Amino acid sequence: METDESPRVLPFQLQFDKPVASQIKIAEWNPEKDLLAMVTEDSKILLHRFNWQRLWTISPGRCITSLCWRPDGKAIAVGLEDGTVTLHDVENGRLLRSLKSHSAAVLCLNWEEDNHLMKDGNGNLSTYEDRTSCFFPPAPTVPRMPGVVSGDASFMDDNEDSFREFSNSSQQRFNILCSGDKDGSICFSIFGIFPIGKINIHKFSFPTLVDIQATYRLVNASIYKVALSKDLCHLIVMCSGELFEDTNESQNGKLVGHGTDGLHCFVLDTSIFWKRKNELHQVAQQASNIEDLTEVIRASLSVMCKQWSDAMNHFHEKFDSLSTLIIDHGLDSSPQEEFLSLLGGARTSPAVHQFLVNSLGEVGVKRVSKVVCGAGKELQLIVLDHLQPAAEIIGFRMGELRGLSRWRARYKGVGLDETIINDATEKAGMLLVQVERFIRVLSSVVQQFSNFFNWLLKCIKLLMSEPSDQLLPYDSELLVIFLRFLYDQDPVKQLLELSEVDGDIEIELETMQRVKELVNFGGFLDCEYLRRTLAKEFQLMESSFSEAFQMPHCTISEKILCENLLPLFPLPSSPVPTSFPVPASISYYEDASHATSSYQTCENRCIDYISFQVPDESFPEIANCIGIARGFMNHSMNFKRGYTSLEIVLLCVPGGYQCVDLSLYKECQFVLLLNETNTSSESSGDACMMIVQASDLPFVSISQSTSPDYWMLHQLKDSVVYLQMENEKVRSIPHRVIAPLAVSTSRGVACVFAARKRALVYILEEDEDEVSDAE
Amino acid sequence: MTGQKYGLCGNVHFLRYLNSLCHDDYFAALENLHRYFDYSAGTEGIDIVPPASGCNNFGRYEIALLFLGMMHFRFGHPKQALEVLTEAVCVSQQQSNDTCLAFTLAAVCNMLSEIGVSSTAGILGSSFSPLTSIGISLSVQQQLFVLLRGSLKRAESLKLKRLVTSNHLAKAKFDLTHVQRPLLSFGPKASMKLKTCPINVCKELRLSSHLISEFSSESSTMTTDGAFSSVWLKNLQNPLGSVVLSQENGSGSNTNAFQFYAQPSSIPGSVLQLIGSSYLLRATAWEMYGSAPLARINALIYATCFTDALSSSDSALAYVKLIQHLAVFRGYKEAFAAIKIAEEKFLSVSKSRILLLKLQLLHEHNLHLGNLKLAQKVCDELGVLASSVTGVDMELKTEASLRHARTLLAANQFSEAAAVAHSLFCMCYKFNLQVENATVLLLLAEIHKRSGNAVLGLPYALASLSFCQSFNLDLLRASATLTLAELWLSLGSNHAKRALSLIHGAFPMILGHGGLELCARAYIAEAKCYLSDPSFSVFENPEVVLDPLRQASIELQVLEYHEMAAEAFYLMAIVFHKLGQFEEREEAAASFQKHMMALENPQQEQRLLFNI
């Protein structure tokens, strides 16, 4: 700039220049700390500190297609090729959540938080906090699978804390993660964990700037970039696709004209997020926690099922030899009968004698007893420490949601349905009853098994004519029950397993009558619930929950509307390339100049900037240019008032250079990364980075009347602004550079990657030198 | 006589003792208890004391004392009970009978937490040696806390699993209503968080449910021989119960494993009773903390899983809770129908509990109907129940006078009502009934609100709020917030915004966990706030006002609360009038008239009520 002092030749200080192991395809700075997350070509995620110390590396095993940070910088969202969005802990890269909301590759992510503190007029709702943490100790976690090496127990424990912290969203500000995929779907999730909306842009019809009468449809669309405004009211989407005119008479609209296959930009009205943020916050907080807890229950059930069936297999392995022995001895009876007659003292058949004394023996009984009773104990602990607390907290949280759903004036709008939630609350209650019954059955089974083993030990001693006074006593009646019902059957497993043939549990008449009578006292209307197994009950509860949470999802999805479409430029090649080489950046800035307008409420005090490179092939007249549009978001709103606010400027990159990547930076500046086109010279100036103040550029207002052409940029071909290297802050880079360019707005740093596998970090903000050094 | 016969004799006396205890016959109980210990020296028939510990020549004096103390407590003689139990502690220590000491301590804890504590303060301080020896003067609550902890530790070290559980339950009960203060705190920086700790309650309750996995390690819990065969024989005609004895399909090949569930449980009754009472305690806790679904579900769990062969007074309590829930959330008609069934179900025992509930519901219903004479009569009956032969039930006494004050308030006798409430507050304060304090303060605020002294009411409402906050009484807090909002609103329309924001803050709590009356009150208050707000215009969005009013009128009609229903319809009629919807206006006005008529001559419904 003109004011630059003469000794200061280099505007951006080079922090360092380090080699990188492999080529980087995505790089994002942490918004809060000086951390850089990078994705390599072979889909590893690396996290580096500002001093280039590597914190961790993970490889999810699938192709990573996008990445972004949570606004508080404590988690990373990663979009994968198979449509999954995973969240990782910043501390160690551990997988926190995985949400498969897309069916195609997630190409872009944007996580934005509500920057208004809840102080506005109806902000009193924020005083209603989550009561759960006041009444319950920390929520139970997923029980560990048996056989997990205890060596990494401490590692696990560390993570449990962070996991818990993550689930506890009450401290968080309201935030929304948007993700766009290759098939044109955009998903929204609150806190990145509770899906709240999904739209497909193919279903929208767009009013365009060109012709307000006609509406258009996008075909073969693929989302390229999403950017949610800071007030969560608008979402600007960049996507590629073909435009069709939407005619009423036929389903298949006609093509608007040749070359409509291109990059488009449109605005979605997501003001529902802003208007109902308190309600959504409450719902998401309760619902996502409920989902976590159902996960705990599911895991508990499967762990218990596995442990118990292992123990039972062991038991049957040992005792099956008895039946073969009985057959070998030519007897026509069952093991139970033989045991009963041993109990009755009638006779001891040789088979039983041989089995007890020789094949099993005292040690064998003790071993089986240890396995079975040990497993029983484990199961009891899982129920008491995981299953029951989780079910109880679910009941509580569902009750809270029920309270919210009854406030129809507020919560009907976000799709919380009273009757469905009521039903879900009932289901949660039934599960609690079932859990109580299960633990009783389990305890009684364990008791009878240990009774049986005690008796066996005593029998063995007697058969071997050894003293048996030291042994524990047994109950002969329990033995009868054991032999009758437990010896070759497994009621515990049956409660735990979902079987296809659903046998009804037989219930005493008395209990049934009592349950029916309880209806008069406000009991569960469904009297038959005790006939179901625990696993079945859980399944029913889960499905009623998902039905309950589907309602807000649908309701919110319907309220996200398209406002406006702006076709940017045609894409030359007819087959749509999978990933766009076109650099683009979208950002929102506080709009100081227009803030005074009286009609503007606080919800649109900011202005959007969309910057993008115009491919040379798109317009023959416009070469080597980048375009910047601003005011698009407010355009449709203002349009109704008779004027337009959309303005675009075309900037021509200085000759001899070619734009590699660009990124919007703070205060309406943007950073350009340029490569020299003639690579012949071996001079140091292979590439350069420059900052341009965008707000000072001569923007041209775009309006309907002046645009007979379909592609807006066409009309600007005469007003191209030429960038002059001398007038801007420029730093030359001694390497040939490649995309991406990672710029941190909050920290004032930029990371540039060279083609020869190097990473260069520059400090964009001179004032922040001290801060950065301290890091 | 042989030893065997001695034992049988002892059992007979013990049974007689228990029987007279059940029938509240003090003298017979005392007589039989004495006889029991004379004949058997306490070695038979009781399974709580394992006979393993060393026998001594004095027989079982400490156990006898323990029983005597518990009997006194049962008959409402806390003073004697405490004396006897103190003696029992001393003797147990002398005889080094740790088990008995543990049980005695648990009994003392139980008693201290049950009775109004202020009356025992003198006794404890002077003669109770285990505590005075510490040399610190502690408040009664703190003494109880120390005792509870000591008792728990002792039971744990002795591996008395059931005693551990009952100690956990006692601790949970203690934590429910007591603010935990550090016994000693120094300096101004010592953090004083004066709040009860519900997390501790939850933790204690969860610990208490661990009994189900541990009971088998306690040797005395083995069921006695023959317990099952009698059940099997009894159930012969029952197709499921008699499967054990049936001979067909003896090979077990096609019996269904699901039949196992229909078998009588092998878990001993005493274990189940303790676990069941943990659910009841949960239900009580959630009633206080304000989670209606959980309170109901926990009572339901008890009623579904625990009612067979267990304490019928406990299961009566569970049913009482369910009926109360029904009355609050679905109106009196269903509640009275349920009471009828419950009365038949619990014909023999715990009549008083059902009777009490019936009186409570009758009182509420009559208050709502505007039938004040009958309400007062019912209230007096309640007062009589409070001071029966078995000692003064403080809780009941406070409730009776609270209801008295409410009846007076309904009759617009404000100064009398305030006087009753004031004396009630003094009593609650004296006996440390903090939770009741919050209710009484709220009632005082209500009295001032109704008498038109909103400014006087404000401090009471705020005091009640702070009580609720420190005891985590969330539902009561919401209703105190509502009262506060109503008070602000009655101060003038310029406070309407503040009142509205207060109401909206409490709405999720009120709608989710409050009963019909509370919800309706909140709806009406909300509508009033809108209507009195000068910046609000009905024409812009009439539904904002009409929807809550409609809700309120539906709920109040279910409740048969004529006075408030009339108010709701009145407001509705006004709104419709403003909107120019005259047909709807007439409809609302007719409903208003109907409810006013019903309020003014309650005789017609009176006859109905007498039939119940």
JSON list of C-alpha atoms in Angstrom, two decimals, chain A residues 493-550:
[
{"chain": "A", "resi": 493, "resn": "LYS", "atom": "CA", "xyz": [-31.57, -65.18, 27.11]},
{"chain": "A", "resi": 494, "resn": "GLN", "atom": "CA", "xyz": [-35.11, -65.18, 25.89]},
{"chain": "A", "resi": 495, "resn": "LEU", "atom": "CA", "xyz": [-35.78, -61.85, 27.52]},
{"chain": "A", "resi": 496, "resn": "LEU", "atom": "CA", "xyz": [-32.63, -60.43, 26.02]},
{"chain": "A", "resi": 497, "resn": "GLU", "atom": "CA", "xyz": [-32.90, -61.71, 22.49]},
{"chain": "A", "resi": 498, "resn": "LEU", "atom": "CA", "xyz": [-35.12, -60.56, 19.71]},
{"chain": "A", "resi": 499, "resn": "SER", "atom": "CA", "xyz": [-36.41, -63.71, 18.13]},
{"chain": "A", "resi": 500, "resn": "GLU", "atom": "CA", "xyz": [-38.40, -63.83, 14.93]},
{"chain": "A", "resi": 501, "resn": "VAL", "atom": "CA", "xyz": [-41.00, -66.16, 16.37]},
{"chain": "A", "resi": 502, "resn": "ASP", "atom": "CA", "xyz": [-42.29, -64.03, 19.13]},
{"chain": "A", "resi": 503, "resn": "GLY", "atom": "CA", "xyz": [-43.54, -66.27, 21.83]},
{"chain": "A", "resi": 504, "resn": "ASP", "atom": "CA", "xyz": [-45.67, -64.51, 24.35]},
{"chain": "A", "resi": 505, "resn": "ILE", "atom": "CA", "xyz": [-44.46, -64.64, 27.90]},
{"chain": "A", "resi": 506, "resn": "GLU", "atom": "CA", "xyz": [-46.90, -66.48, 30.08]},
{"chain": "A", "resi": 507, "resn": "ILE", "atom": "CA", "xyz": [-48.09, -64.44, 32.96]},
{"chain": "A", "resi": 508, "resn": "GLU", "atom": "CA", "xyz": [-49.91, -65.43, 36.07]},
{"chain": "A", "resi": 509, "resn": "LEU", "atom": "CA", "xyz": [-53.58, -64.69, 35.97]},
{"chain": "A", "resi": 510, "resn": "GLU", "atom": "CA", "xyz": [-53.24, -62.65, 39.10]},
{"chain": "A", "resi": 511, "resn": "THR", "atom": "CA", "xyz": [-50.61, -60.36, 37.62]},
{"chain": "A", "resi": 512, "resn": "MET", "atom": "CA", "xyz": [-52.66, -59.94, 34.49]},
{"chain": "A", "resi": 513, "resn": "GLN", "atom": "CA", "xyz": [-55.70, -58.97, 36.51]},
{"chain": "A", "resi": 514, "resn": "ARG", "atom": "CA", "xyz": [-53.63, -56.55, 38.50]},
{"chain": "A", "resi": 515, "resn": "VAL", "atom": "CA", "xyz": [-52.28, -54.90, 35.37]},
{"chain": "A", "resi": 516, "resn": "LYS", "atom": "CA", "xyz": [-55.81, -54.61, 34.01]},
{"chain": "A", "resi": 517, "resn": "GLU", "atom": "CA", "xyz": [-57.03, -53.19, 37.26]},
{"chain": "A", "resi": 518, "resn": "LEU", "atom": "CA", "xyz": [-54.23, -50.67, 37.28]},
{"chain": "A", "resi": 519, "resn": "VAL", "atom": "CA", "xyz": [-55.70, -49.07, 34.17]},
{"chain": "A", "resi": 520, "resn": "ASN", "atom": "CA", "xyz": [-58.36, -47.65, 36.48]},
{"chain": "A", "resi": 521, "resn": "PHE", "atom": "CA", "xyz": [-55.60, -46.12, 38.52]},
{"chain": "A", "resi": 522, "resn": "GLY", "atom": "CA", "xyz": [-53.94, -44.49, 35.56]},
{"chain": "A", "resi": 523, "resn": "GLY", "atom": "CA", "xyz": [-51.74, -47.41, 34.61]},
{"chain": "A", "resi": 524, "resn": "PHE", "atom": "CA", "xyz": [-50.56, -48.25, 31.13]},
{"chain": "A", "resi": 525, "resn": "LEU", "atom": "CA", "xyz": [-53.45, -48.66, 28.74]},
{"chain": "A", "resi": 526, "resn": "ASP", "atom": "CA", "xyz": [-51.64, -51.43, 26.93]},
{"chain": "A", "resi": 527, "resn": "CYS", "atom": "CA", "xyz": [-52.21, -54.30, 29.35]},
{"chain": "A", "resi": 528, "resn": "GLU", "atom": "CA", "xyz": [-50.33, -56.78, 27.26]},
{"chain": "A", "resi": 529, "resn": "TYR", "atom": "CA", "xyz": [-46.95, -55.19, 27.66]},
{"chain": "A", "resi": 530, "resn": "LEU", "atom": "CA", "xyz": [-45.78, -57.71, 30.23]},
{"chain": "A", "resi": 531, "resn": "ARG", "atom": "CA", "xyz": [-46.11, -60.42, 27.62]},
{"chain": "A", "resi": 532, "resn": "ARG", "atom": "CA", "xyz": [-43.32, -58.85, 25.64]},
{"chain": "A", "resi": 533, "resn": "THR", "atom": "CA", "xyz": [-39.67, -59.52, 26.22]},
{"chain": "A", "resi": 534, "resn": "LEU", "atom": "CA", "xyz": [-37.27, -56.85, 27.34]},
{"chain": "A", "resi": 535, "resn": "ALA", "atom": "CA", "xyz": [-35.63, -56.70, 23.93]},
{"chain": "A", "resi": 536, "resn": "LYS", "atom": "CA", "xyz": [-38.98, -56.36, 22.20]},
{"chain": "A", "resi": 537, "resn": "GLU", "atom": "CA", "xyz": [-40.03, -53.61, 24.56]},
{"chain": "A", "resi": 538, "resn": "PHE", "atom": "CA", "xyz": [-36.83, -51.76, 23.88]},
{"chain": "A", "resi": 539, "resn": "GLN", "atom": "CA", "xyz": [-37.41, -52.07, 20.17]},
{"chain": "A", "resi": 540, "resn": "LEU", "atom": "CA", "xyz": [-40.89, -50.65, 20.51]},
{"chain": "A", "resi": 541, "resn": "MET", "atom": "CA", "xyz": [-39.65, -47.79, 22.63]},
{"chain": "A", "resi": 542, "resn": "GLU", "atom": "CA", "xyz": [-36.97, -46.99, 20.11]},
{"chain": "A", "resi": 543, "resn": "SER", "atom": "CA", "xyz": [-39.37, -46.90, 17.22]},
{"chain": "A", "resi": 544, "resn": "SER", "atom": "CA", "xyz": [-41.76, -44.65, 19.11]},
{"chain": "A", "resi": 545, "resn": "PHE", "atom": "CA", "xyz": [-38.85, -42.34, 19.89]},
{"chain": "A", "resi": 546, "resn": "SER", "atom": "CA", "xyz": [-37.76, -42.15, 16.31]},
{"chain": "A", "resi": 547, "resn": "GLU", "atom": "CA", "xyz": [-41.31, -41.40, 15.31]},
{"chain": "A", "resi": 548, "resn": "ALA", "atom": "CA", "xyz": [-41.41, -38.62, 17.86]},
{"chain": "A", "resi": 549, "resn": "PHE", "atom": "CA", "xyz": [-38.15, -37.12, 16.68]},
{"chain": "A", "resi": 550, "resn": "GLN", "atom": "CA", "xyz": [-39.04, -37.48, 13.04]}
]
